[in-house]
Coordinates of C-alpha atoms and ligand atoms in Angstrom, one line a residue:
X1 CA -56.6 -76.4 9.2
X2 CA -59.7 -74.4 10.0
X3 CA -59.5 -70.9 8.6
X4 CA -61.4 -68.6 10.9
X5 CA -62.4 -65.9 8.4
X6 CA -64.1 -62.7 9.6
X7 CA -67.9 -62.8 10.1
X8 CA -68.5 -60.5 7.2
X9 CA -67.1 -63.1 4.8
X10 CA -70.3 -65.0 5.3
X11 CA -71.9 -62.4 3.2
X12 CA -69.5 -62.9 0.3
X13 CA -71.4 -64.6 -2.4
X14 CA -70.3 -66.7 -5.4
X15 CA -72.9 -67.7 -7.8
X16 CA -73.6 -71.3 -8.9
X17 CA -73.9 -69.9 -12.5
X18 CA -70.2 -69.1 -12.5
X19 CA -69.2 -72.7 -12.8
X20 CA -71.4 -73.2 -15.8
X21 CA -70.2 -70.0 -17.4
X22 CA -66.6 -71.0 -16.8
X23 CA -67.2 -73.8 -19.3
X24 CA -68.0 -71.2 -21.9
X25 CA -64.4 -70.0 -21.9
X26 CA -63.4 -73.1 -23.6
X27 CA -64.4 -74.8 -26.8
X28 CA -66.7 -73.3 -29.3
X29 CA -69.4 -71.9 -27.0
X30 CA -70.6 -68.5 -28.2
X31 CA -71.1 -66.6 -25.0
X32 CA -73.6 -63.8 -24.7
X33 CA -73.0 -63.9 -21.0
X34 CA -70.3 -61.5 -20.1
X35 CA -70.6 -57.7 -20.3
X36 CA -67.6 -57.5 -22.6
X37 CA -66.9 -54.8 -25.2
X38 CA -65.8 -55.9 -28.7
X39 CA -62.0 -56.5 -29.1
X40 CA -62.1 -55.6 -32.8
X41 CA -62.7 -52.0 -31.9
X42 CA -60.0 -51.7 -29.2
X43 CA -57.8 -48.7 -30.3
X44 CA -54.7 -50.9 -29.9
X45 CA -52.3 -48.7 -31.8
X46 CA -53.5 -45.6 -30.0
X47 CA -53.1 -47.3 -26.6
X48 CA -49.6 -48.5 -27.6
X49 CA -48.7 -45.0 -28.6
X50 CA -50.0 -43.6 -25.4
X51 CA -47.9 -45.9 -23.3
X52 CA -44.8 -45.0 -25.5
X53 CA -45.5 -41.3 -24.6
X54 CA -45.6 -42.3 -20.9
X55 CA -42.2 -43.9 -21.1
X56 CA -40.8 -41.0 -23.1
X57 CA -41.9 -38.5 -20.5
X58 CA -39.5 -39.6 -17.9
X59 CA -39.6 -41.7 -14.7
X60 CA -42.5 -39.9 -13.1
X61 CA -45.1 -42.5 -14.1
X62 CA -43.1 -45.2 -12.4
X63 CA -43.1 -43.5 -9.0
X64 CA -45.9 -43.6 -6.4
X65 CA -48.6 -41.1 -7.2
X66 CA -51.3 -39.2 -5.2
X67 CA -54.3 -41.2 -4.0
X68 CA -56.8 -39.1 -5.9
X69 CA -55.0 -39.8 -9.2
X70 CA -53.0 -38.0 -11.9
X71 CA -54.0 -34.4 -11.7
X72 CA -53.8 -33.5 -15.4
X73 CA -56.0 -36.5 -16.2
X74 CA -58.6 -35.2 -13.6
X75 CA -58.4 -31.9 -15.4
X76 CA -59.3 -33.5 -18.7
X77 CA -62.1 -35.4 -17.0
X78 CA -63.4 -32.1 -15.6
X79 CA -63.6 -30.7 -19.1
X80 CA -65.3 -33.8 -20.5
X81 CA -67.9 -33.9 -17.8
X82 CA -68.6 -30.2 -18.3
X83 CA -69.9 -31.1 -21.8
X84 CA -72.4 -33.3 -20.1
X85 CA -73.6 -30.7 -17.7
X86 CA -71.6 -32.1 -14.7
X87 CA -69.7 -29.2 -13.1
X88 CA -66.9 -30.4 -10.9
X89 CA -63.4 -29.5 -10.2
X90 CA -60.3 -31.7 -10.0
X91 CA -60.3 -31.8 -6.2
X92 CA -63.8 -33.4 -6.3
X93 CA -62.7 -36.0 -8.8
X94 CA -60.9 -39.2 -7.8
X95 CA -59.5 -41.8 -10.1
X96 CA -60.4 -45.4 -9.2
X97 CA -59.4 -48.9 -10.3
X98 CA -62.4 -49.3 -12.5
X99 CA -65.8 -47.9 -11.4
X100 CA -66.2 -51.2 -9.5
X101 CA -63.7 -49.8 -7.0
X102 CA -65.8 -46.6 -6.7
X103 CA -68.8 -48.7 -5.6
X104 CA -66.6 -50.6 -3.2
X105 CA -65.0 -47.5 -1.6
X106 CA -68.3 -45.6 -1.3
X107 CA -69.9 -48.6 0.4
X108 CA -66.8 -48.9 2.7
X109 CA -67.3 -45.3 3.9
X110 CA -71.1 -45.4 4.1
X111 CA -72.2 -48.8 5.4
X112 CA -72.2 -49.9 9.0
X113 CA -73.7 -53.4 9.6
X114 CA -77.4 -53.5 8.7
X115 CA -77.4 -50.0 7.1
X116 CA -79.9 -49.9 4.2
X117 CA -79.3 -49.4 0.5
X118 CA -82.2 -48.8 -1.9
X119 CA -81.8 -50.1 -5.4
X120 CA -83.7 -51.0 -8.6
X121 CA -84.8 -54.6 -9.0
X122 CA -83.1 -56.2 -10.9
X123 CA -79.8 -54.4 -10.6
X124 CA -76.1 -54.8 -11.1
X125 CA -75.1 -58.0 -9.5
X126 CA -71.6 -57.0 -8.5
X127 CA -72.9 -53.9 -6.7
X128 CA -75.2 -56.1 -4.7
X129 CA -72.2 -58.3 -3.8
X130 CA -70.4 -55.2 -2.5
X131 CA -73.3 -53.9 -0.4
X132 CA -73.7 -57.4 1.2
X133 CA -69.9 -57.7 1.7
X134 CA -70.1 -54.5 3.8
X135 CA -73.0 -56.0 5.8
X136 CA -75.5 -53.6 4.3
X137 CA -79.1 -54.6 3.7
X138 CA -80.5 -54.1 0.3
X139 CA -84.2 -53.2 -0.4
X140 CA -85.6 -52.7 -3.8
X141 CA -87.8 -49.9 -4.9
X142 CA -90.7 -50.6 -7.3
X143 CA -90.3 -49.3 -10.8
X144 CA -91.1 -49.8 -14.4
X145 CA -89.4 -49.1 -17.8
X146 CA -89.1 -45.3 -16.9
X147 CA -87.3 -45.8 -13.6
X148 CA -88.0 -46.0 -9.9
X149 CA -91.6 -45.2 -8.9
X150 CA -91.3 -41.9 -6.9
X151 CA -94.2 -42.8 -4.6
X152 CA -92.7 -46.1 -3.5
X153 CA -89.3 -44.4 -3.3
X154 CA -90.5 -41.7 -1.0
X155 CA -92.3 -44.3 1.1
X156 CA -89.2 -46.4 1.5
X157 CA -87.0 -43.4 2.2
X158 CA -89.4 -42.4 5.0
X159 CA -89.8 -45.9 6.5
X160 CA -86.4 -47.5 5.9
X161 CA -84.1 -44.5 6.2
X162 CA -81.6 -45.7 3.7
X163 CA -77.9 -44.6 3.8
X164 CA -78.0 -44.2 0.0
X165 CA -79.8 -45.1 -3.2
X166 CA -77.8 -46.9 -5.9
X167 CA -79.0 -46.6 -9.5
X168 CA -77.9 -47.2 -13.1
X169 CA -80.3 -44.8 -14.9
X170 CA -78.8 -44.9 -18.4
X171 CA -78.8 -48.2 -20.3
X172 CA -78.8 -50.2 -17.1
X173 CA -77.2 -53.6 -16.4
X174 CA -79.0 -56.0 -16.6
X175 CA -82.2 -54.5 -18.1
X176 CA -80.7 -52.1 -20.7
X177 CA -83.3 -49.5 -19.7
X178 CA -83.1 -45.8 -19.6
X179 CA -84.9 -43.6 -17.1
X180 CA -87.2 -40.8 -18.2
X181 CA -86.3 -37.2 -17.3
X182 CA -89.3 -37.0 -15.0
X183 CA -88.1 -40.0 -12.9
X184 CA -84.6 -38.6 -12.8
X185 CA -85.8 -35.3 -11.6
X186 CA -88.1 -36.9 -9.0
X187 CA -85.2 -39.0 -7.6
X188 CA -82.9 -36.0 -7.2
X189 CA -85.7 -34.0 -5.6
X190 CA -86.5 -36.7 -3.1
X191 CA -82.8 -37.2 -2.3
X192 CA -82.6 -33.5 -1.5
X193 CA -85.9 -33.4 0.4
X194 CA -84.8 -36.2 2.7
X195 CA -81.0 -35.7 2.6
X196 CA -80.1 -39.1 1.2
X197 CA -77.1 -39.6 -1.1
X198 CA -77.6 -41.0 -4.6
X199 CA -74.9 -43.2 -6.2
X200 CA -75.2 -42.9 -10.0
X201 CA -73.3 -45.7 -11.7
X202 CA -72.9 -44.7 -15.4
X203 CA -70.6 -47.1 -17.3
X204 CA -72.8 -47.3 -20.4
X205 CA -74.1 -43.7 -20.9
X206 CA -71.7 -43.0 -23.8
X207 CA -73.0 -46.1 -25.7
X208 CA -76.1 -44.3 -27.0
X209 CA -77.7 -45.2 -30.3
X210 CA -80.0 -42.3 -31.0
X211 CA -77.8 -39.2 -31.3
X212 CA -80.9 -37.0 -31.0
X213 CA -81.9 -38.1 -27.5
X214 CA -80.4 -36.6 -24.3
X215 CA -80.4 -38.4 -21.0
X216 CA -79.2 -35.9 -18.4
X217 CA -77.2 -37.6 -15.7
X218 CA -78.5 -37.3 -12.2
X219 CA -75.3 -35.5 -11.3
X220 CA -76.1 -32.8 -13.8
X221 CA -79.5 -32.3 -12.2
X222 CA -77.9 -31.8 -8.8
X223 CA -76.7 -28.3 -9.5
X224 CA -75.4 -27.7 -6.0
X225 CA -73.4 -30.9 -6.2
X226 CA -74.5 -32.0 -2.7
X227 CA -76.4 -35.2 -3.1
X228 CA -75.2 -37.2 -6.1
X229 CA -72.1 -39.2 -6.5
X230 CA -71.3 -40.0 -10.1
X231 CA -69.1 -42.7 -11.3
X232 CA -68.1 -43.8 -14.8
X233 CA -65.3 -45.7 -16.5
X234 CA -63.2 -46.1 -19.6
X235 CA -63.8 -49.9 -19.6
X236 CA -66.5 -49.7 -22.3
X237 CA -65.2 -46.7 -24.3
X238 CA -61.5 -47.5 -24.5
X239 CA -60.4 -50.8 -22.9
X240 CA -61.3 -52.5 -19.7
X241 CA -57.7 -53.5 -19.0
X242 CA -56.8 -49.9 -18.2
X243 CA -58.9 -50.3 -15.1
X244 CA -59.5 -46.6 -15.1
X245 CA -62.7 -45.3 -13.6
X246 CA -63.5 -42.1 -11.7
X247 CA -65.9 -40.7 -9.2
X248 CA -67.1 -37.2 -8.6
X249 CA -69.4 -35.7 -6.0
X250 CA -69.4 -33.6 -2.8
X251 CA -65.9 -32.9 -1.7
X252 CA -66.3 -34.2 1.8
X253 CA -67.5 -37.6 0.4
X254 CA -64.7 -37.8 -2.1
X255 CA -62.2 -36.9 0.6
X256 CA -63.4 -39.7 2.8
X257 CA -63.3 -42.1 -0.1
X258 CA -59.7 -41.0 -0.7
X259 CA -58.9 -42.0 2.9
X260 CA -60.5 -45.4 2.3
X261 CA -58.6 -45.8 -1.0
X262 CA -55.3 -45.3 0.8
X263 CA -55.9 -48.3 2.9
X264 CA -57.0 -50.3 -0.2
X265 CA -54.3 -49.6 -2.7
X266 CA -52.7 -46.2 -2.0
X267 CA -53.5 -45.2 -5.6
X268 CA -54.5 -46.6 -8.9
X269 CA -51.7 -47.5 -11.4
X270 CA -49.8 -44.3 -12.3
X271 CA -48.7 -45.8 -15.7
X272 CA -52.2 -46.6 -16.7
X273 CA -53.6 -43.2 -15.7
X274 CA -50.8 -41.4 -17.5
X275 CA -51.4 -43.5 -20.7
X276 CA -55.1 -42.6 -20.5
X277 CA -54.1 -38.9 -20.1
X278 CA -52.1 -39.0 -23.4
X279 CA -54.8 -41.0 -25.1
X280 CA -57.5 -38.5 -24.1
X281 CA -55.2 -35.6 -25.1
X282 CA -54.1 -36.8 -28.5
X283 CA -56.8 -39.3 -29.6
X284 CA -60.2 -38.3 -30.9
X285 CA -62.2 -40.3 -28.3
X286 CA -65.5 -38.8 -29.4
X287 CA -65.0 -40.2 -33.0
X288 CA -64.0 -43.5 -31.5
X289 CA -67.2 -43.6 -29.4
X290 CA -69.2 -42.6 -32.4
X291 CA -67.8 -45.7 -34.2
X292 CA -68.7 -47.9 -31.2
X293 CA -72.2 -46.5 -31.2
X294 CA -72.7 -47.4 -34.9
X295 CA -71.2 -50.8 -34.8
X296 CA -72.9 -51.8 -31.5
X297 CA -76.2 -50.6 -32.9
X298 CA -75.7 -52.9 -35.9
X299 CA -75.0 -55.8 -33.6
X300 CA -78.0 -55.0 -31.5
X301 CA -80.2 -55.1 -34.6
X302 CA -78.9 -58.5 -35.6
X303 CA -79.8 -59.9 -32.2
X304 CA -83.1 -58.1 -32.1
X305 CA -84.2 -59.7 -35.3
X306 CA -83.6 -63.2 -34.0
X307 CA -85.4 -62.4 -30.7
X308 CA -88.4 -61.1 -32.7
X309 CA -88.7 -64.5 -34.2
X310 CA -88.6 -66.3 -30.9
X311 CA -92.1 -67.1 -29.8
X312 CA -93.0 -66.9 -26.2
X313 CA -90.4 -64.3 -25.1
X314 CA -90.6 -60.6 -24.7
X315 CA -88.0 -57.8 -24.5
X316 CA -87.6 -54.0 -25.0
X317 CA -85.2 -52.9 -27.7
X318 CA -82.3 -51.1 -25.9
X319 CA -81.5 -47.5 -26.8
X320 CA -77.9 -48.0 -25.9
X321 CA -75.6 -50.0 -23.7
X322 CA -74.7 -53.6 -24.1
X323 CA -77.7 -55.8 -23.1
X324 CA -81.0 -57.3 -24.0
X325 CA -83.1 -58.3 -21.1
X326 CA -85.5 -61.1 -22.1
X327 CA -88.5 -62.5 -20.3
X328 CA -90.2 -65.8 -21.1
X329 CA -94.0 -65.4 -21.1
X330 CA -94.3 -68.8 -19.4
X331 CA -92.7 -69.8 -16.0
X332 CA -89.5 -71.1 -17.5
X333 CA -86.5 -71.9 -15.4
X334 CA -83.7 -70.1 -17.3
X335 CA -81.0 -71.2 -14.8
X336 CA -82.1 -74.8 -15.4
X337 CA -82.0 -74.4 -19.1
X338 CA -78.5 -73.0 -19.2
X339 CA -76.6 -76.3 -19.3
X340 CA -78.7 -77.3 -22.3
X341 CA -77.9 -74.0 -24.0
X342 CA -74.2 -74.6 -23.3
X343 CA -74.4 -78.1 -24.8
X344 CA -75.8 -76.4 -27.9
X345 CA -72.8 -74.1 -27.9
X346 CA -74.3 -70.8 -26.7
X347 CA -74.5 -69.1 -23.3
X348 CA -76.5 -66.4 -21.6
X349 CA -76.8 -65.2 -18.0
X350 CA -79.9 -66.3 -16.1
X351 CA -81.7 -63.3 -14.7
X352 CA -82.4 -64.6 -11.1
X353 CA -79.1 -63.5 -9.5
X354 CA -79.7 -59.9 -10.5
X355 CA -82.8 -59.6 -8.3
X356 CA -82.8 -58.2 -4.8
X357 CA -86.1 -59.8 -3.9
X358 CA -88.3 -62.5 -5.6
X359 CA -85.9 -63.6 -8.3
X360 CA -87.8 -64.1 -11.6
X361 CA -86.5 -67.3 -13.0
X362 CA -88.0 -66.7 -16.4
X363 CA -85.6 -63.9 -17.3
X364 CA -82.1 -63.8 -18.8
X365 CA -79.6 -61.3 -20.1
X366 CA -77.8 -61.3 -23.5
X367 CA -74.8 -59.2 -24.4
X368 CA -74.8 -58.1 -28.0
X369 CA -71.5 -56.1 -28.2
X370 CA -68.8 -58.8 -27.8
X371 CA -69.6 -61.2 -30.7
X372 CA -69.0 -60.3 -34.3
X373 CA -72.2 -60.2 -36.4
X374 CA -71.5 -63.7 -37.8
X375 CA -71.0 -65.1 -34.4
X376 CA -74.1 -63.3 -33.2
X377 CA -76.1 -65.0 -36.0
X378 CA -74.7 -68.4 -35.2
X379 CA -75.2 -68.0 -31.5
X380 CA -78.7 -66.8 -31.9
X381 CA -79.5 -69.7 -34.2
X382 CA -78.3 -72.1 -31.5
X383 CA -80.3 -70.2 -28.8
X384 CA -83.4 -70.3 -31.0
X385 CA -83.0 -74.1 -31.3
X386 CA -82.9 -74.4 -27.5
X387 CA -85.7 -71.9 -26.7
X388 CA -87.7 -72.2 -29.9
X389 CA -90.0 -74.9 -28.5
X390 CA -89.9 -74.4 -24.8
X391 CA -91.2 -70.9 -24.9
X392 CA -94.4 -71.6 -26.8
Ligands
PMP1 N1 -71.2 -50.8 -12.9 C1 -71.9 -51.5 -13.8 C2 -73.4 -51.3 -13.9 C3 -71.2 -52.4 -14.7 O1 -72.0 -53.1 -15.5 C4 -69.8 -52.5 -14.6 C5 -69.1 -53.5 -15.5 N2 -69.6 -54.7 -15.6 C6 -69.1 -51.8 -13.6 C7 -69.9 -50.9 -12.8 C8 -67.7 -51.9 -13.4 O2 -66.9 -51.6 -14.5 P1 -65.3 -51.2 -14.4 O3 -64.9 -51.6 -13.0 O4 -64.7 -52.0 -15.5 O5 -65.2 -49.8 -14.6

């Protein structure tokens, strides 16, 4: 039969690259494609203990919970964010099913058809999919390695009147870049000057390699807590399967998002939130994050050394996060080269789908956190075989 889906489903996108990458799940393909954390460092025992504590604590965790999430957990998050200069209170914090849901719910309450969202270019692919699914129009702001260009941003705010600005300022996906303080401040000031909301997506901020550096979040620069929505997640620092993310920002906005969440899923899993609560209470999460930083740094270095030997490609060494963003000096078609790479037993993500406008086919993204150093070496040898000659 003909299924008459809603008009908005025309904006749902599924990428052609998915089929190729599906192949990488099987066989001996070493995949640098997904944004996956390393399984070796999952705190399995601590997670198991946390769930045991949930079940020992009675039946509460098996009951329906409040939409905004488990209050004691929001209290711990308030404390944690305070150490990063984000002052919030539990009423202005909502737990979400991953930070992906925070992007979705925010778009749901903000975007009417053809409303405009400003983003970086390239930017997080799954955020672009959400904005388009809600019939928003996405425009990119010019930028460089330090972040959005304030002049172009101001011009686009004035002329396009965006509903909000979406950014990943700390170790971005896909570029792995980190905004300068100057650009952060400029963005927050412009948001205030023109009364535009900023959505700061920060899944990678904790994965920072240089302990000496500080990258203040945009939310911490918005002292009055009026213009910045901040979302983060435990997917990269604990385990993605918890599906525990959170969002904080102006109370009115969080309140409206809570209403939207009611119609989506009533609330995120009580069991998982309570397990996370015990984990945060009893486990030294900061030491665990310090371990991830050290180990991921080592992996990044392994990949960097291979990339350095690859002629005809350029990249910036990431200061944190999970990705290298690589550009061929020549006009190579990295989507077209992917099947060849997969035949050689290695996969990457072509960069084109991450672009809002004018996709640059000569770019690709590599994840360095998921593979062990040995696999990283083998995968990079295979990739060097494929790209070694074509790049020159
Ligand atoms: N934002 C960005 C930039 C991401 O890279 C990801 C994960 N790939 C997410 C949000 C969603 O993460 P999660 O839903 O697991 O919290």
